[in-house]
Every structure is written in C-alpha cells, then in structure tokens.
C-alpha cells in the first residue's frame, strides 16, 4: 500500500534543545557541581517519565522534586529551560512540501502535557501538522504497541499506509512490529538526507 501518512517523532527529529538541559539547569537552579546537576536532572526526568501516559500531574511532580533540592521557587524557570527548543528549519520546510504534495503529516511523540502544549502552541505544530499524537493524551508511550495502535485508529487508515520516523531504533522496531513502515532519522542529518530516505519509500517532494 502506498504511503499516505507520515508520522514524525519530535525530539531528535523535528526539534532540538537550544541549550542542553544539563548546563541550562545548572545555571537556572544555581547548582554547585556536575554530580548534583546529574542528580537533579535525573529527578526531573523521572517526574516526566511518570506522567508520559497521563494528561496531568507533571507540575505537581516537578514541584516535589525541586522542593527536595530546596528550589521550590524555581519551578517557572525550570519549565522555561525544558521548553527551550527550536525546530530544524530545513526539516520543517520538507514537512510543508510533503503536505503540499498531498501527504498528511503528523507528530508522534512521547511528551508530558505541559511540553506537548508548548510544542503545539509556541512552536505552532497545531498548524504545521495535520494532527498531533502525544503519549500523554494517547495514554500510551513508545515503544509500547498501544501507542501505534491508538495512533492508527485515530488516523483511520491501514498501518501499511503510514511511514514513521524516529531517532530511536527501539521505537522504529516497535512501529514495524505494529505494521507501519518505519526508519531511523536524525534531524541533524538535514533535509536532503530526509528527502533521499523518503524516496526509498516512494515518497517524493519538489526540491
């Protein structure tokens, strides 16, 4: 079956952090050494992981983690650091060219709800893509098969009509097991590499 829908992972494929989390949080949270930075970062990542399949709860978990480190007053600054992301402009140009060529393009990403909202609104994914599928709203996170099953159900198409791009091999393999076409792709590889890879699946856009 020909590809009709293209599902893009976000972090590592469509977008990148403007400042890496570790140095950013070290500065924002006024942490003293790298060991402490790593411990705090792990706590924050744990808070995110706990709610990747829930539409609520991240802010409460973040507040608790920061309170543990006596940083309760820095919740807003921490969120700003977590939301410091930009799109790969050339990749996004290809996404828009794909849409003009008649392909439906979607975001498929593991995210907690606050970051998903930021991506949808501040990065304008709600307009740049046909639809957005975030783990926090699907109730399932990659690489669980439910993530792909629920996405396909919402798309209302056959899994073989979907091409999925992710920077993590385990997610790509999970997508293949669910019946999707899938490939590993890194946004840093650029638009020309993306277009060559897409052509291998019979997906072509005007340069």
mmCIF file of C-alpha atoms in Angstrom:
data_model
loop_
_atom_site.group_PDB
_atom_site.id
_atom_site.type_symbol
_atom_site.label_atom_id
_atom_site.label_comp_id
_atom_site.label_asym_id
_atom_site.label_seq_id
_atom_site.Cartn_x
_atom_site.Cartn_y
_atom_site.Cartn_z
ATOM 1 C CA UNK A 1 0.000 0.000 0.000
ATOM 2 C CA UNK A 2 1.272 3.487 -0.879
ATOM 3 C CA UNK A 3 2.329 5.847 1.904
ATOM 4 C CA UNK A 4 -0.390 8.385 2.721
ATOM 5 C CA UNK A 5 0.555 9.500 6.233
ATOM 6 C CA UNK A 6 3.982 10.401 7.649
ATOM 7 C CA UNK A 7 4.423 10.319 11.421
ATOM 8 C CA UNK A 8 7.353 12.285 12.831
ATOM 9 C CA UNK A 9 8.904 11.910 16.253
ATOM 10 C CA UNK A 10 9.672 15.325 17.777
ATOM 11 C CA UNK A 11 12.869 15.452 19.877
ATOM 12 C CA UNK A 12 15.828 14.481 17.732
ATOM 13 C CA UNK A 13 13.831 14.519 14.503
ATOM 14 C CA UNK A 14 11.816 17.728 14.242
ATOM 15 C CA UNK A 15 13.349 19.745 17.061
ATOM 16 C CA UNK A 16 16.417 20.235 19.219
ATOM 17 C CA UNK A 17 17.197 21.949 22.544
ATOM 18 C CA UNK A 18 18.534 25.471 22.142
ATOM 19 C CA UNK A 19 20.634 24.859 25.248
ATOM 20 C CA UNK A 20 21.418 21.392 26.564
ATOM 21 C CA UNK A 21 19.439 20.610 29.695
ATOM 22 C CA UNK A 22 22.396 19.907 31.961
ATOM 23 C CA UNK A 23 24.220 23.260 31.632
ATOM 24 C CA UNK A 24 20.903 25.115 31.412
ATOM 25 C CA UNK A 25 19.570 23.621 34.639
ATOM 26 C CA UNK A 26 22.900 24.051 36.381
ATOM 27 C CA UNK A 27 22.634 27.771 35.731
ATOM 28 C CA UNK A 28 18.897 28.152 36.338
ATOM 29 C CA UNK A 29 18.887 26.142 39.560
ATOM 30 C CA UNK A 30 22.208 27.553 40.790
ATOM 31 C CA UNK A 31 23.678 24.111 41.325
ATOM 32 C CA UNK A 32 27.228 23.713 42.530
ATOM 33 C CA UNK A 33 28.729 20.739 40.731
ATOM 34 C CA UNK A 34 28.141 18.253 37.917
ATOM 35 C CA UNK A 35 27.242 15.411 40.288
ATOM 36 C CA UNK A 36 24.445 17.491 41.777
ATOM 37 C CA UNK A 37 23.316 18.609 38.329
ATOM 38 C CA UNK A 38 23.068 14.997 37.187
ATOM 39 C CA UNK A 39 21.076 14.023 40.276
ATOM 40 C CA UNK A 40 18.605 16.891 39.829
ATOM 41 C CA UNK A 41 18.276 16.218 36.115
ATOM 42 C CA UNK A 42 17.536 12.559 36.811
ATOM 43 C CA UNK A 43 14.837 13.624 39.281
ATOM 44 C CA UNK A 44 13.244 15.898 36.683
ATOM 45 C CA UNK A 45 13.401 13.201 34.008
ATOM 46 C CA UNK A 46 11.793 10.780 36.464
ATOM 47 C CA UNK A 47 8.993 13.298 37.014
ATOM 48 C CA UNK A 48 8.420 13.452 33.253
ATOM 49 C CA UNK A 49 8.578 9.691 32.777
ATOM 50 C CA UNK A 50 5.959 9.170 35.481
ATOM 51 C CA UNK A 51 3.389 11.177 33.508
ATOM 52 C CA UNK A 52 4.225 10.378 29.879
ATOM 53 C CA UNK A 53 0.931 8.497 29.698
ATOM 54 C CA UNK A 54 -1.153 10.937 31.745
ATOM 55 C CA UNK A 55 -2.637 14.318 30.763
ATOM 56 C CA UNK A 56 -1.995 15.742 34.240
ATOM 57 C CA UNK A 57 0.411 15.537 37.144
ATOM 58 C CA UNK A 58 3.730 16.846 35.849
ATOM 59 C CA UNK A 59 3.712 20.221 37.592
ATOM 60 C CA UNK A 60 2.978 18.609 40.944
ATOM 61 C CA UNK A 61 5.795 16.111 40.484
ATOM 62 C CA UNK A 62 8.202 18.831 39.351
ATOM 63 C CA UNK A 63 7.345 20.949 42.395
ATOM 64 C CA UNK A 64 8.024 17.974 44.671
ATOM 65 C CA UNK A 65 11.356 17.196 43.007
ATOM 66 C CA UNK A 66 12.521 20.815 43.258
ATOM 67 C CA UNK A 67 11.387 21.045 46.883
ATOM 68 C CA UNK A 68 13.671 18.104 47.603
ATOM 69 C CA UNK A 69 16.577 20.289 46.444
ATOM 70 C CA UNK A 70 15.294 23.458 48.154
ATOM 71 C CA UNK A 71 14.469 25.024 44.789
ATOM 72 C CA UNK A 72 10.690 25.384 45.157
ATOM 73 C CA UNK A 73 10.778 28.959 43.879
ATOM 74 C CA UNK A 74 12.341 27.950 40.561
ATOM 75 C CA UNK A 75 9.522 25.927 39.001
ATOM 76 C CA UNK A 76 8.815 28.530 36.314
ATOM 77 C CA UNK A 77 12.490 28.948 35.440
ATOM 78 C CA UNK A 78 12.875 25.170 35.185
ATOM 79 C CA UNK A 79 9.905 24.918 32.841
ATOM 80 C CA UNK A 80 11.434 27.625 30.648
ATOM 81 C CA UNK A 81 14.616 25.556 30.397
ATOM 82 C CA UNK A 82 12.663 22.421 29.499
ATOM 83 C CA UNK A 83 10.767 24.352 26.843
ATOM 84 C CA UNK A 84 13.883 25.861 25.231
ATOM 85 C CA UNK A 85 13.529 24.032 21.921
ATOM 86 C CA UNK A 86 13.630 25.025 18.268
ATOM 87 C CA UNK A 87 12.642 23.246 15.085
ATOM 88 C CA UNK A 88 15.078 22.061 12.438
ATOM 89 C CA UNK A 89 14.011 24.669 9.881
ATOM 90 C CA UNK A 90 15.049 22.665 6.816
ATOM 91 C CA UNK A 91 13.270 19.543 8.043
ATOM 92 C CA UNK A 92 10.142 21.596 8.685
ATOM 93 C CA UNK A 93 10.334 23.005 5.167
ATOM 94 C CA UNK A 94 10.313 19.445 3.862
ATOM 95 C CA UNK A 95 7.296 18.666 6.058
ATOM 96 C CA UNK A 96 5.403 21.531 4.469
ATOM 97 C CA UNK A 97 6.481 20.430 0.983
ATOM 98 C CA UNK A 98 5.152 16.963 1.779
ATOM 99 C CA UNK A 99 1.814 18.408 2.813
ATOM 100 C CA UNK A 100 1.638 20.452 -0.391
ATOM 101 C CA UNK A 101 2.355 17.236 -2.312
ATOM 102 C CA UNK A 102 -0.714 15.639 -0.714
ATOM 103 C CA UNK A 103 0.822 13.664 2.151
ATOM 104 C CA UNK A 104 -0.682 14.021 5.600
ATOM 105 C CA UNK A 105 1.998 14.776 8.196
ATOM 106 C CA UNK A 106 1.678 14.209 11.938
ATOM 107 C CA UNK A 107 3.666 14.468 15.155
ATOM 108 C CA UNK A 108 4.051 11.236 17.150
ATOM 109 C CA UNK A 109 5.950 11.934 20.356
ATOM 110 C CA UNK A 110 6.427 10.900 23.979
ATOM 111 C CA UNK A 111 5.727 14.072 25.957
ATOM 112 C CA UNK A 112 4.295 15.240 29.245
ATOM 113 C CA UNK A 113 1.296 17.501 28.793
ATOM 114 C CA UNK A 114 2.874 20.893 29.523
ATOM 115 C CA UNK A 115 5.648 20.367 26.993
ATOM 116 C CA UNK A 116 3.181 18.978 24.457
ATOM 117 C CA UNK A 117 1.085 22.130 24.861
ATOM 118 C CA UNK A 118 4.180 24.293 24.382
ATOM 119 C CA UNK A 119 5.088 22.443 21.199
ATOM 120 C CA UNK A 120 1.566 22.674 19.834
ATOM 121 C CA UNK A 121 1.130 26.361 20.575
ATOM 122 C CA UNK A 122 4.541 28.063 20.804
ATOM 123 C CA UNK A 123 6.139 26.013 18.020
ATOM 124 C CA UNK A 124 2.821 26.069 16.126
ATOM 125 C CA UNK A 125 2.691 22.344 15.469
ATOM 126 C CA UNK A 126 -1.102 22.545 15.560
ATOM 127 C CA UNK A 127 -0.923 24.446 12.249
ATOM 128 C CA UNK A 128 2.248 22.954 10.771
ATOM 129 C CA UNK A 129 0.929 19.372 11.005
ATOM 130 C CA UNK A 130 -2.321 17.677 10.145
ATOM 131 C CA UNK A 131 -2.544 16.217 13.641
ATOM 132 C CA UNK A 132 -0.525 15.626 16.807
ATOM 133 C CA UNK A 133 -0.287 12.387 18.777
ATOM 134 C CA UNK A 134 1.323 12.806 22.191
ATOM 135 C CA UNK A 135 1.757 9.922 24.617
ATOM 136 C CA UNK A 136 0.227 11.932 27.480
ATOM 137 C CA UNK A 137 -3.065 12.225 25.605
ATOM 138 C CA UNK A 138 -2.999 8.792 23.955
ATOM 139 C CA UNK A 139 -2.432 7.082 27.289
ATOM 140 C CA UNK A 140 0.472 5.055 25.875
ATOM 141 C CA UNK A 141 4.131 5.820 25.229
ATOM 142 C CA UNK A 142 6.532 4.488 22.619
ATOM 143 C CA UNK A 143 7.727 1.797 22.206
ATOM 144 C CA UNK A 144 4.520 0.217 23.533
ATOM 145 C CA UNK A 145 2.406 -1.210 20.697
ATOM 146 C CA UNK A 146 -0.614 0.664 22.089
ATOM 147 C CA UNK A 147 0.963 3.961 21.055
ATOM 148 C CA UNK A 148 0.933 2.911 17.415
ATOM 149 C CA UNK A 149 -2.380 1.067 17.593
ATOM 150 C CA UNK A 150 -4.154 4.111 19.031
ATOM 151 C CA UNK A 151 -2.495 6.441 16.525
ATOM 152 C CA UNK A 152 -3.521 4.262 13.581
ATOM 153 C CA UNK A 153 -7.073 4.062 14.932
ATOM 154 C CA UNK A 154 -7.268 7.859 15.120
ATOM 155 C CA UNK A 155 -5.837 8.206 11.617
ATOM 156 C CA UNK A 156 -8.441 5.762 10.347
ATOM 157 C CA UNK A 157 -6.110 4.094 7.879
ATOM 158 C CA UNK A 158 -4.192 0.882 7.361
ATOM 159 C CA UNK A 159 -0.881 0.730 9.250
ATOM 160 C CA UNK A 160 0.934 -0.002 5.990
ATOM 161 C CA UNK A 161 -0.120 3.433 4.690
ATOM 162 C CA UNK A 162 1.954 5.121 7.410
ATOM 163 C CA UNK A 163 5.673 5.920 7.453
ATOM 164 C CA UNK A 164 7.131 6.591 10.914
ATOM 165 C CA UNK A 165 10.399 8.451 11.586
ATOM 166 C CA UNK A 166 12.176 8.328 14.948
ATOM 167 C CA UNK A 167 15.729 8.782 16.207
ATOM 168 C CA UNK A 168 15.473 5.729 18.494
ATOM 169 C CA UNK A 169 15.884 2.296 16.944
ATOM 170 C CA UNK A 170 13.690 0.610 19.561
ATOM 171 C CA UNK A 171 10.767 2.848 18.596
ATOM 172 C CA UNK A 172 11.299 2.175 14.904
ATOM 173 C CA UNK A 173 11.346 -1.574 15.502
ATOM 174 C CA UNK A 174 8.168 -1.330 17.592
ATOM 175 C CA UNK A 175 6.458 0.571 14.787
ATOM 176 C CA UNK A 176 7.457 -2.108 12.282
ATOM 177 C CA UNK A 177 6.036 -4.806 14.533
ATOM 178 C CA UNK A 178 2.774 -2.821 14.581
ATOM 179 C CA UNK A 179 2.681 -2.928 10.787
ATOM 180 C CA UNK A 180 3.934 0.582 9.993
ATOM 181 C CA UNK A 181 6.725 1.429 7.609
ATOM 182 C CA UNK A 182 9.478 2.982 9.697
ATOM 183 C CA UNK A 183 13.025 4.301 9.621
ATOM 184 C CA UNK A 184 15.586 5.848 11.916
ATOM 185 C CA UNK A 185 16.214 9.512 11.104
ATOM 186 C CA UNK A 186 18.111 12.285 12.875
ATOM 187 C CA UNK A 187 17.079 15.888 12.282
ATOM 188 C CA UNK A 188 20.734 16.935 12.252
ATOM 189 C CA UNK A 189 21.180 14.891 9.049
ATOM 190 C CA UNK A 190 19.258 17.611 7.216
ATOM 191 C CA UNK A 191 16.542 17.949 4.618
ATOM 192 C CA UNK A 192 18.419 16.456 1.664
ATOM 193 C CA UNK A 193 19.122 13.281 3.606
ATOM 194 C CA UNK A 194 15.475 13.179 4.665
ATOM 195 C CA UNK A 195 14.274 13.531 1.085
ATOM 196 C CA UNK A 196 16.594 10.764 -0.129
ATOM 197 C CA UNK A 197 15.382 8.463 2.644
ATOM 198 C CA UNK A 198 11.745 9.261 1.898
ATOM 199 C CA UNK A 199 12.273 8.441 -1.776
ATOM 200 C CA UNK A 200 13.171 4.908 -0.713
ATOM 201 C CA UNK A 201 9.573 4.546 0.465
ATOM 202 C CA UNK A 202 8.129 6.047 -2.708
ATOM 203 C CA UNK A 203 7.602 9.469 -1.094
ATOM 204 C CA UNK A 204 8.796 12.359 -3.255
ATOM 205 C CA UNK A 205 8.703 16.145 -2.847
ATOM 206 C CA UNK A 206 9.819 19.006 -5.053
ATOM 207 C CA UNK A 207 13.211 20.358 -4.038
#
